[in-house]
N, CA, C and O atoms as a DFTB+ gen file, in Angstrom:
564 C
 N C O
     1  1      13.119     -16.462       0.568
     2  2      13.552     -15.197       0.026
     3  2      12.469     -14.152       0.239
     4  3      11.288     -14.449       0.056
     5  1      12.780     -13.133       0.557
     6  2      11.786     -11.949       1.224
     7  2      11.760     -11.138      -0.317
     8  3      12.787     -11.212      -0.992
     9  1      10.826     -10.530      -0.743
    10  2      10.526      -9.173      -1.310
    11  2       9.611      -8.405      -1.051
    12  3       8.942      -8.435      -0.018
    13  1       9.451      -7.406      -2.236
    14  2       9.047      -5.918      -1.839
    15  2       8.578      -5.871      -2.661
    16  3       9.254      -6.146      -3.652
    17  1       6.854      -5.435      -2.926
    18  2       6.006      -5.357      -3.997
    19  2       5.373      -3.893      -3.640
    20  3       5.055      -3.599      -2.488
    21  1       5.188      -2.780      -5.034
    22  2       4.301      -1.788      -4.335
    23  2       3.688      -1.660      -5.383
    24  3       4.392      -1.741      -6.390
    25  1       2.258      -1.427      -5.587
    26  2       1.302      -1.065      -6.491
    27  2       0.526       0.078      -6.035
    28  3       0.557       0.629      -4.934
    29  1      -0.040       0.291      -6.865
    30  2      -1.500       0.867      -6.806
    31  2      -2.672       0.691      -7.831
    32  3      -2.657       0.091      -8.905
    33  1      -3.730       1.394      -7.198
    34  2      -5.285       0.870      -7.870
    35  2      -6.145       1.581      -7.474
    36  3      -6.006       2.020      -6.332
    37  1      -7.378       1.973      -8.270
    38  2      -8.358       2.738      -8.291
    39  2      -9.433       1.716      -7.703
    40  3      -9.601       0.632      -8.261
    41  1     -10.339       2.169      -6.285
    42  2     -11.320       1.711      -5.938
    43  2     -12.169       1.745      -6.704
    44  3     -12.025       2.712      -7.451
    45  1     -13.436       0.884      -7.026
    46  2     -14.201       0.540      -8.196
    47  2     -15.371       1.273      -7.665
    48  3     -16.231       1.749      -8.406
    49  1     -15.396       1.356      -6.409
    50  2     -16.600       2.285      -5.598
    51  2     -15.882       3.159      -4.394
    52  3     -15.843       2.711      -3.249
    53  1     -15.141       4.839      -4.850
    54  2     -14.746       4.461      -3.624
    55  2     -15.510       5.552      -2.608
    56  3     -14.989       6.065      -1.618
    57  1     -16.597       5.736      -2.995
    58  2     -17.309       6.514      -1.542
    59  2     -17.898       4.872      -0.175
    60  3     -18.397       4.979       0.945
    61  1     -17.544       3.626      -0.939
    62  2     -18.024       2.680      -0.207
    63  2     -16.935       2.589       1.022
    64  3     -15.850       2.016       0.924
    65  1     -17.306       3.101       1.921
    66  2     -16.238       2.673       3.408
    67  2     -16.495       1.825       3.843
    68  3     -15.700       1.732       4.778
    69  1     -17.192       0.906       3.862
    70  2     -17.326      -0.340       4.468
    71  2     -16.330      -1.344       3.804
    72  3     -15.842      -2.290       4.422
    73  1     -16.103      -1.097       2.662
    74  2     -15.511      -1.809       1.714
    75  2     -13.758      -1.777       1.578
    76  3     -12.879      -2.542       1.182
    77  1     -13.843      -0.499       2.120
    78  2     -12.647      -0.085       2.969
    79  2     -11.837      -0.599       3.735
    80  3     -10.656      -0.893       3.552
    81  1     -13.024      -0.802       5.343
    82  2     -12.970      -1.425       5.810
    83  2     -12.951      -2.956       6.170
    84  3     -12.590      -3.420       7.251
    85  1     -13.310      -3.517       5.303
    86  2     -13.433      -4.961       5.038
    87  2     -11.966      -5.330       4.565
    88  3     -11.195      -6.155       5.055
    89  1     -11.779      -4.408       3.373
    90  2     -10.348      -4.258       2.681
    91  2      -9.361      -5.013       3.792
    92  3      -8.886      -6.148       3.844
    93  1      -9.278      -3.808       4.680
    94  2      -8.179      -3.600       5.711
    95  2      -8.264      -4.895       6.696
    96  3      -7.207      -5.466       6.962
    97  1      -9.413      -5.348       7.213
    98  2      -9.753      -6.044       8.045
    99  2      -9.148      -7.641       7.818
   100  3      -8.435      -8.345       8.533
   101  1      -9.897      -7.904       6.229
   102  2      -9.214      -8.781       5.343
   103  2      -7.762      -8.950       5.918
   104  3      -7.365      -9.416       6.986
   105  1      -7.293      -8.564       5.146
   106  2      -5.488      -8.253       4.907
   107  2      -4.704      -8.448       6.052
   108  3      -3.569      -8.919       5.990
   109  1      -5.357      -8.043       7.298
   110  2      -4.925      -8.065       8.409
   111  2      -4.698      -9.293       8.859
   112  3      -3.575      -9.505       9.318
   113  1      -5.748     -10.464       8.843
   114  2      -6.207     -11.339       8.904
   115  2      -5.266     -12.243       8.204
   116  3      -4.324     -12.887       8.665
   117  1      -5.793     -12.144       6.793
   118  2      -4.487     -13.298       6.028
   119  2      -3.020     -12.844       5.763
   120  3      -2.183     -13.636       5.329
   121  1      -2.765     -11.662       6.015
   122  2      -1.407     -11.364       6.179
   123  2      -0.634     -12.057       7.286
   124  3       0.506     -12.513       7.203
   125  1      -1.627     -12.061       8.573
   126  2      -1.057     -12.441       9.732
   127  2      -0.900     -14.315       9.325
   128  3       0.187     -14.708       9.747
   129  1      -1.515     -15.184       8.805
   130  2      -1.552     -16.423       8.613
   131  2      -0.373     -16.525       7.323
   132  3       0.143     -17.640       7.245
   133  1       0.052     -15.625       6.432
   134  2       0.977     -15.785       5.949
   135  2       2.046     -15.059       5.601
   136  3       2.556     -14.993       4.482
   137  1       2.321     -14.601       6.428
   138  2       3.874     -13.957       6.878
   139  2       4.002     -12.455       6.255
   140  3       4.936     -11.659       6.345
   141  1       2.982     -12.361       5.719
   142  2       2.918     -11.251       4.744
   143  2       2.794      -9.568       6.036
   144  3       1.856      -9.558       6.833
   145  1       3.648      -8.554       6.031
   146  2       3.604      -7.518       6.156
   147  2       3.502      -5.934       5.277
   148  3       4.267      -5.810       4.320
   149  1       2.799      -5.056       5.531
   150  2       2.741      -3.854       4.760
   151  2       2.104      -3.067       5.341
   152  3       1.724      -3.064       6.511
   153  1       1.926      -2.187       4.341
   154  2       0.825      -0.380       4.896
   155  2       0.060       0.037       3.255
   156  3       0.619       0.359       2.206
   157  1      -1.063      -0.089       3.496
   158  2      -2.331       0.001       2.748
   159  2      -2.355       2.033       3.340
   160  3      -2.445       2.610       4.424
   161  1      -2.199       2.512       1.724
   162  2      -2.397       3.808       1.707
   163  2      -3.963       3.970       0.812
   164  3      -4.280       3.294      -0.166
   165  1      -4.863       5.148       1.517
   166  2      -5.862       5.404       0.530
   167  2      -6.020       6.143       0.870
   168  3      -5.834       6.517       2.028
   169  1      -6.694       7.015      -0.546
   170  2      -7.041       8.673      -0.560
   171  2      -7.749       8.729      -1.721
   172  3      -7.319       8.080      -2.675
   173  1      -9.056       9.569      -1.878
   174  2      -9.730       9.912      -2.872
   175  2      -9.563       8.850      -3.981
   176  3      -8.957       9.144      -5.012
   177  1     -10.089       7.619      -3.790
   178  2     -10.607       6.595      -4.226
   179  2      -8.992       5.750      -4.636
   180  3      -8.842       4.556      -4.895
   181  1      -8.155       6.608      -4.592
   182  2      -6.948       5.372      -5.012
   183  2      -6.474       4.777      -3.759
   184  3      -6.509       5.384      -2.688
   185  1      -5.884       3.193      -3.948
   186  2      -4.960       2.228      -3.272
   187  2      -3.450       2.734      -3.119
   188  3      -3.170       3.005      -4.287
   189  1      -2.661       2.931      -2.585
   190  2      -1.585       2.106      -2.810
   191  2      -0.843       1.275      -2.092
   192  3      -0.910       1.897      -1.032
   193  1      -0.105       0.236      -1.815
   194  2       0.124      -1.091      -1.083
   195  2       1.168      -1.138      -0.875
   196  3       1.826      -0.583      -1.755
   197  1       1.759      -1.565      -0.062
   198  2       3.082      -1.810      -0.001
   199  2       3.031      -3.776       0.580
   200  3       2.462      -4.092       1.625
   201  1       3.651      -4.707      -0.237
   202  2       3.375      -5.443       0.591
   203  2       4.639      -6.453       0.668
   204  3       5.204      -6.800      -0.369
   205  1       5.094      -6.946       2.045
   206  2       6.434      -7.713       1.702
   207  2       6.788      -8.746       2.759
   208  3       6.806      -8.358       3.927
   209  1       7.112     -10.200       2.449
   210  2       7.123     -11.387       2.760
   211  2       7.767     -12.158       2.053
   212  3       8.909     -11.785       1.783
   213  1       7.348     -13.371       1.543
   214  2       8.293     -14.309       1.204
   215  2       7.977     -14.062      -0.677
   216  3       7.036     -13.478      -1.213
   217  1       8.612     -14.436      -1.014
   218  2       8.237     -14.286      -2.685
   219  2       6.772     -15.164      -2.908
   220  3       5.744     -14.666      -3.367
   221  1       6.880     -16.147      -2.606
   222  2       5.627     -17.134      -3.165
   223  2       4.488     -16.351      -2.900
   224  3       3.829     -15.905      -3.839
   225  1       4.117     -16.088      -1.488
   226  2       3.290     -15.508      -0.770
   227  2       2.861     -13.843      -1.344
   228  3       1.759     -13.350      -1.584
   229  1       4.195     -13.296      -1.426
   230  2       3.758     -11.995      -1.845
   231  2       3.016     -12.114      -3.282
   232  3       2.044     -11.393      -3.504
   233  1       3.486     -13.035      -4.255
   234  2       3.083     -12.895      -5.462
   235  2       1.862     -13.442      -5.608
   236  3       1.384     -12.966      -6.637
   237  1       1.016     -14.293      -5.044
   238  2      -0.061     -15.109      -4.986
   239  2      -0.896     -13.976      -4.691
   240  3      -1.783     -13.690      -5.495
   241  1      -0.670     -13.015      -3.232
   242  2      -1.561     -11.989      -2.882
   243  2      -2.001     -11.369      -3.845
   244  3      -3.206     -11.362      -4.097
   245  1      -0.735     -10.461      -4.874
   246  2      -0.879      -9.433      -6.055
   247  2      -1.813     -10.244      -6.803
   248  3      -2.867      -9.678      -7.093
   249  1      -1.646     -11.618      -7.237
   250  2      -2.400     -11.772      -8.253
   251  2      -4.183     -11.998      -7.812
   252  3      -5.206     -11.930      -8.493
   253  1      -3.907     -12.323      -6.181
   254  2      -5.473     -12.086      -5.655
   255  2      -6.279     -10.743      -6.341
   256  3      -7.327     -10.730      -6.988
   257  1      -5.604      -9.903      -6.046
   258  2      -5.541      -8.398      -5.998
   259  2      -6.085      -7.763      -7.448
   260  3      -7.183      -7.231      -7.615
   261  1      -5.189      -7.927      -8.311
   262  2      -5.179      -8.049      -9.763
   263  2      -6.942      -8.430     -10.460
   264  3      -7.639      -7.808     -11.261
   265  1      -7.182      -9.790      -9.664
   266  2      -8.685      -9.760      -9.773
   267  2      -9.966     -10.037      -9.173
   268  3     -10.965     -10.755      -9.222
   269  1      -9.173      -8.701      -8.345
   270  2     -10.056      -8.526      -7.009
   271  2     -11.146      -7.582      -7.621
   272  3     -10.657      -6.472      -7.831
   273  1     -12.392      -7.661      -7.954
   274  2     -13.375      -6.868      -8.261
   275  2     -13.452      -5.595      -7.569
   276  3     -14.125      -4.762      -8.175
   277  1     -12.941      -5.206      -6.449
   278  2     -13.296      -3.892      -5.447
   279  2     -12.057      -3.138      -5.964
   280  3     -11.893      -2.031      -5.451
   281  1     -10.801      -3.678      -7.239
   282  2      -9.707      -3.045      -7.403
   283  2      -9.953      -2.720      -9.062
   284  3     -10.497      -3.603      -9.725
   285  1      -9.616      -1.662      -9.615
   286  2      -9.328      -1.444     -11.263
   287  2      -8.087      -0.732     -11.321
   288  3      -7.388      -0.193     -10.462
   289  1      -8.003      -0.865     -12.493
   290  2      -6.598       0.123     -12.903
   291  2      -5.433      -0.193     -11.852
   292  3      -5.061       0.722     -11.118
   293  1      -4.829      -1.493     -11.751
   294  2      -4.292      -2.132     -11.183
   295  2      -2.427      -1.744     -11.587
   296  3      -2.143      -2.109     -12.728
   297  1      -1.687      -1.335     -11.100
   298  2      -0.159      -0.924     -11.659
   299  2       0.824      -1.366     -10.787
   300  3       0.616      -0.954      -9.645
   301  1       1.756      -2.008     -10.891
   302  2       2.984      -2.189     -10.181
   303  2       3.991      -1.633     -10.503
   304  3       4.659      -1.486     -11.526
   305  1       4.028      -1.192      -8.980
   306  2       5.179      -0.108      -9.135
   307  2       6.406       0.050      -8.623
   308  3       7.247       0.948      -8.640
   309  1       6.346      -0.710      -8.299
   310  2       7.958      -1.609      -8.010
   311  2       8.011      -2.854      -7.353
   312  3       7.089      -3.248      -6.639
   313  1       8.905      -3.409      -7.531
   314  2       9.143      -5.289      -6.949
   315  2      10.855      -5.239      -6.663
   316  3      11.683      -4.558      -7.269
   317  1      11.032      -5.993      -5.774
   318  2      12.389      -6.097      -5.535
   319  2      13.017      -7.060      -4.502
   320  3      12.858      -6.700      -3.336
   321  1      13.756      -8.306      -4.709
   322  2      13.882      -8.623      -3.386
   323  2      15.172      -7.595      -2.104
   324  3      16.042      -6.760      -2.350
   325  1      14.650      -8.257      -0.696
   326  2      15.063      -7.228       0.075
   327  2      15.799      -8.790       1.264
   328  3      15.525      -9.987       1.351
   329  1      16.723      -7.922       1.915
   330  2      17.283      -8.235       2.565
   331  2      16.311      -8.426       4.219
   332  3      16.047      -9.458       4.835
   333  1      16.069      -7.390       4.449
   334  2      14.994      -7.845       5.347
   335  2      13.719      -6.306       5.352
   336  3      13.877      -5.163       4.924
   337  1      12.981      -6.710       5.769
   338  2      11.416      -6.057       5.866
   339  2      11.545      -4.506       6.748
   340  3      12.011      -4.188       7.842
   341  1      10.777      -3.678       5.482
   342  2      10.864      -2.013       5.991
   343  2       9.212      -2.069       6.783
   344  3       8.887      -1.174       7.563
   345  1       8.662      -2.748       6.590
   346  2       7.157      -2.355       7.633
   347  2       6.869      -3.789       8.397
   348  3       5.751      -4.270       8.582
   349  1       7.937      -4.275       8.736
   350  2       8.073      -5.962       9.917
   351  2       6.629      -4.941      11.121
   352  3       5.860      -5.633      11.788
   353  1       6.572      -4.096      11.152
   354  2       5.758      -3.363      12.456
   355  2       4.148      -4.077      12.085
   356  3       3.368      -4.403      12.980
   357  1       3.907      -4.205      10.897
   358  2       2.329      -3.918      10.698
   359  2       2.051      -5.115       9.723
   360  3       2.813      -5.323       8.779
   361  1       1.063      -5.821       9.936
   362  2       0.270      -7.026       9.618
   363  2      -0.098      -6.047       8.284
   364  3       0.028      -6.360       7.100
   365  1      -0.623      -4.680       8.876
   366  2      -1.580      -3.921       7.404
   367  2      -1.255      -2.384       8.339
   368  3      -2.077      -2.159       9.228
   369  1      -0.293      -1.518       8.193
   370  2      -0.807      -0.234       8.806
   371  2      -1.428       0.115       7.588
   372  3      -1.554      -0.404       6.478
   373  1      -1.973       1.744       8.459
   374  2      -3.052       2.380       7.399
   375  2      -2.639       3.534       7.362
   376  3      -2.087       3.987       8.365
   377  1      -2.772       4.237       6.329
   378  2      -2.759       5.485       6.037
   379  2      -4.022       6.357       5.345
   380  3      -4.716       5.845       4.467
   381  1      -4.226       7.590       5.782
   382  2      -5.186       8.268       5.286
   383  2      -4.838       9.439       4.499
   384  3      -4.821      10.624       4.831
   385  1      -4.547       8.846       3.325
   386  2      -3.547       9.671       2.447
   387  2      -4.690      11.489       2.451
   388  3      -4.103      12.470       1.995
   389  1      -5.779      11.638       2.829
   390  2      -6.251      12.614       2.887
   391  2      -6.416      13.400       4.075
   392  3      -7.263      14.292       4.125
   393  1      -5.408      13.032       5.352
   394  2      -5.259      13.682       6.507
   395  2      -3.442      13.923       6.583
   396  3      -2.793      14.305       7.557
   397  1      -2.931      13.545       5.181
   398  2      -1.417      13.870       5.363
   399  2      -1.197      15.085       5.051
   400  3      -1.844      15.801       4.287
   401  1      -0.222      15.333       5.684
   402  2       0.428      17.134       5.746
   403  2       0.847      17.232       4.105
   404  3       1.414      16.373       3.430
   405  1       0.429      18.414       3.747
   406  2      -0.012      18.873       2.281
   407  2       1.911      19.092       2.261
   408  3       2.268      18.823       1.114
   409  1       3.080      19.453       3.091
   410  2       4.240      19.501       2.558
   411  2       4.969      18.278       2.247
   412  3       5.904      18.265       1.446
   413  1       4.421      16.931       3.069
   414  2       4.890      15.332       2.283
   415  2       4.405      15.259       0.969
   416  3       5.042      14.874      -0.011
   417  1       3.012      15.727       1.008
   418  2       2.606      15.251      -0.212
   419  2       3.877      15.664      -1.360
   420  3       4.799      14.982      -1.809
   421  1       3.450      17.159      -1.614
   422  2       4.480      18.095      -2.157
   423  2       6.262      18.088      -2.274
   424  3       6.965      18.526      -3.185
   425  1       6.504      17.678      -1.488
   426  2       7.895      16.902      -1.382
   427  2       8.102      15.625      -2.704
   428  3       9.000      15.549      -3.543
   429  1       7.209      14.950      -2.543
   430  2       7.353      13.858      -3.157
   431  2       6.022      13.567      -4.918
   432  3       5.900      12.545      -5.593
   433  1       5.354      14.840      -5.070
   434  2       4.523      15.196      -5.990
   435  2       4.429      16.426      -6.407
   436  3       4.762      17.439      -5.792
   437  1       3.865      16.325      -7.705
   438  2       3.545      17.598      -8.834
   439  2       2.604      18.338      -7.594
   440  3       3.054      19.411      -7.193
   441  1       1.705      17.990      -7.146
   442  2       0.722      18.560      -6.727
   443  2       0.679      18.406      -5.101
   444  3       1.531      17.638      -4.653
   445  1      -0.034      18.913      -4.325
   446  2      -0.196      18.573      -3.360
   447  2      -1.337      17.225      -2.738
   448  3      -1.641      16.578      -1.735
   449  1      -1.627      17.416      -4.139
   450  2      -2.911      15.581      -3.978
   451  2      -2.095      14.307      -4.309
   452  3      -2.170      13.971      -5.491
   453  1      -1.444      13.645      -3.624
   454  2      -0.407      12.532      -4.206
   455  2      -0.936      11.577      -5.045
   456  3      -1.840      10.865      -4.608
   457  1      -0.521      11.428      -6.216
   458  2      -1.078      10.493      -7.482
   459  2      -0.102       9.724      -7.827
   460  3       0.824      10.036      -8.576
   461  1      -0.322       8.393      -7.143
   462  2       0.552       7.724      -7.287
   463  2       0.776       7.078      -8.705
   464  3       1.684       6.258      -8.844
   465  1      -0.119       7.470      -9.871
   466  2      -0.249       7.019     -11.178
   467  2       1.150       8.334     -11.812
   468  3       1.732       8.344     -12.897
   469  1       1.236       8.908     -11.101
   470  2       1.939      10.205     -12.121
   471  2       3.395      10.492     -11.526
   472  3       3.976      11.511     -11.900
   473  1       4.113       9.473     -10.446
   474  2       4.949       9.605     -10.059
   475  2       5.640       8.290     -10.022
   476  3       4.948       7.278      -9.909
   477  1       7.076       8.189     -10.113
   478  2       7.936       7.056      -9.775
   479  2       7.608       6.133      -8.563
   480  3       7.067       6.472      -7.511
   481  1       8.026       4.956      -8.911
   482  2       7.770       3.683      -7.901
   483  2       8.791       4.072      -6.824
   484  3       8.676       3.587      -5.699
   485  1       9.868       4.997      -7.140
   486  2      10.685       5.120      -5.924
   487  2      10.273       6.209      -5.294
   488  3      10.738       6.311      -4.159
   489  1       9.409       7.244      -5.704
   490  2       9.490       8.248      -5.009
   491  2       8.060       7.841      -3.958
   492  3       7.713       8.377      -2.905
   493  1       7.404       6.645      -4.747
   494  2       6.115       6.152      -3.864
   495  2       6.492       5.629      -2.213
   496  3       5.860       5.764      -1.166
   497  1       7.818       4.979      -2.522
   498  2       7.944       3.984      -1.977
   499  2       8.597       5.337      -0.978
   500  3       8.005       5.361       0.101
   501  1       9.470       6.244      -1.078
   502  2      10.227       7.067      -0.655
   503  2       9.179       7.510       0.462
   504  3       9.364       7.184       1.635
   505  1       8.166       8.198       0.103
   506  2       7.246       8.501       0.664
   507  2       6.137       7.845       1.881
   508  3       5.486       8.408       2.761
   509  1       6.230       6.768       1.583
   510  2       6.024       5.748       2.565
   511  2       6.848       5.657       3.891
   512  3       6.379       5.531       5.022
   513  1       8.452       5.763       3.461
   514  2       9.137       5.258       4.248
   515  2       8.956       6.758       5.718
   516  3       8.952       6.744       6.948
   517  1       8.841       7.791       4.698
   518  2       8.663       9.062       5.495
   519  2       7.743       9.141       6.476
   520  3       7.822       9.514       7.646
   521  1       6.239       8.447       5.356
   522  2       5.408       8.446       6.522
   523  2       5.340       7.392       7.784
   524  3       4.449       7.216       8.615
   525  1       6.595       6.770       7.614
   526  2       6.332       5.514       8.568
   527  2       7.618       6.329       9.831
   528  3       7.657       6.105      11.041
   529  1       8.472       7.206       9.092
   530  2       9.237       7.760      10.272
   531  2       8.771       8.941      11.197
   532  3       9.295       9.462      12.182
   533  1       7.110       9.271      10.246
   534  2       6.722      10.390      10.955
   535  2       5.345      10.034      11.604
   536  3       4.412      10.823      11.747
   537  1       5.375       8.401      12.063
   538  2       4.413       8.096      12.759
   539  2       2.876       8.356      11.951
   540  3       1.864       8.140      12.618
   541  1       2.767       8.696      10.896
   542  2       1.107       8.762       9.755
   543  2       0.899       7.624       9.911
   544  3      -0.131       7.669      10.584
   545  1       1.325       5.743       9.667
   546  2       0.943       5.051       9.726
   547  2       0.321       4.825      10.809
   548  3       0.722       5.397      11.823
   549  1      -0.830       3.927      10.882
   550  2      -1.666       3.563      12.333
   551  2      -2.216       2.053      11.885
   552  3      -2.407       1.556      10.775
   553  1      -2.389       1.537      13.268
   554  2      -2.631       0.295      12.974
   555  2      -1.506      -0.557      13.176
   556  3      -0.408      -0.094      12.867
   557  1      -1.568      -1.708      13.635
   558  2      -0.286      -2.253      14.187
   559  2      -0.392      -4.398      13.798
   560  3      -1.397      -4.768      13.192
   561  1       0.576      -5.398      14.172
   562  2       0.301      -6.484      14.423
   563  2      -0.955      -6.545      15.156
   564  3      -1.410      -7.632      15.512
């Protein structure tokens, strides 16, 4: 059975880019060994994840995650099973939620800084799907 998990989380350090990078590198890595696909959004120190595979798998990750020291303020923001996979493209794409066009943001937020703490799990997820039709994601299998 496939689902759909999306959270977010406050980096515990986030001027650390290496940590970033490790993040991403990670994920890439054991996503690919267990079936797991998504797109890792970050901007001004927040996460947000999209991640979706088999149930067992997806839920084991979150709870990696949950107490993952490089993550705080940990929220799920939606779960759902799915018929089949909206980011099958990407082991881990990436997003640089601080090089996105200030009218997505705004579309889908109070503000033009997207806070994914202050908005719906659907409009997160909504927003994702946008940026994946407008090519923002990067990074591939």
């Amino acid at each position: 059975m496939l689902v759909r998990l999306l959270y977010v989380s406050k980096a515990v350090n986030p001027a650390d880019q290496k940590a970033i990078e490790s993040i991403v590198g990670v994920a890439r890595q054991y996503n690919t060994g267990h079936g797991l696909t998504g797109v890792l959004c970050y901007g001004d120190g927040v996460f947000m994840q999209c991640l979706e595979g088999g149930r067992d798998a997806v839920n084991a990750l979150y709870g990696h995650i949950i107490r993952d020291k490089r993550h705080q303020d940990v929220v799920l923001l939606h779960y759902e099973e799915i018929v089949e996979r909206e980011f099958s493209g990407w082991t881990m794409g990436l997003v640089n939620l601080n090089r996105i066009n200030m009218s997505i943001m705004l579309k889908y937020s109070e503000t033009p800084t997207f806070n994914p703490y202050a908005v719906t799990g659907a409009a997160s997820y909504a927003m994702l799907r946008e940026l994946m039709a407008t090519a923002s994601i990067i990074g591939h299998i």
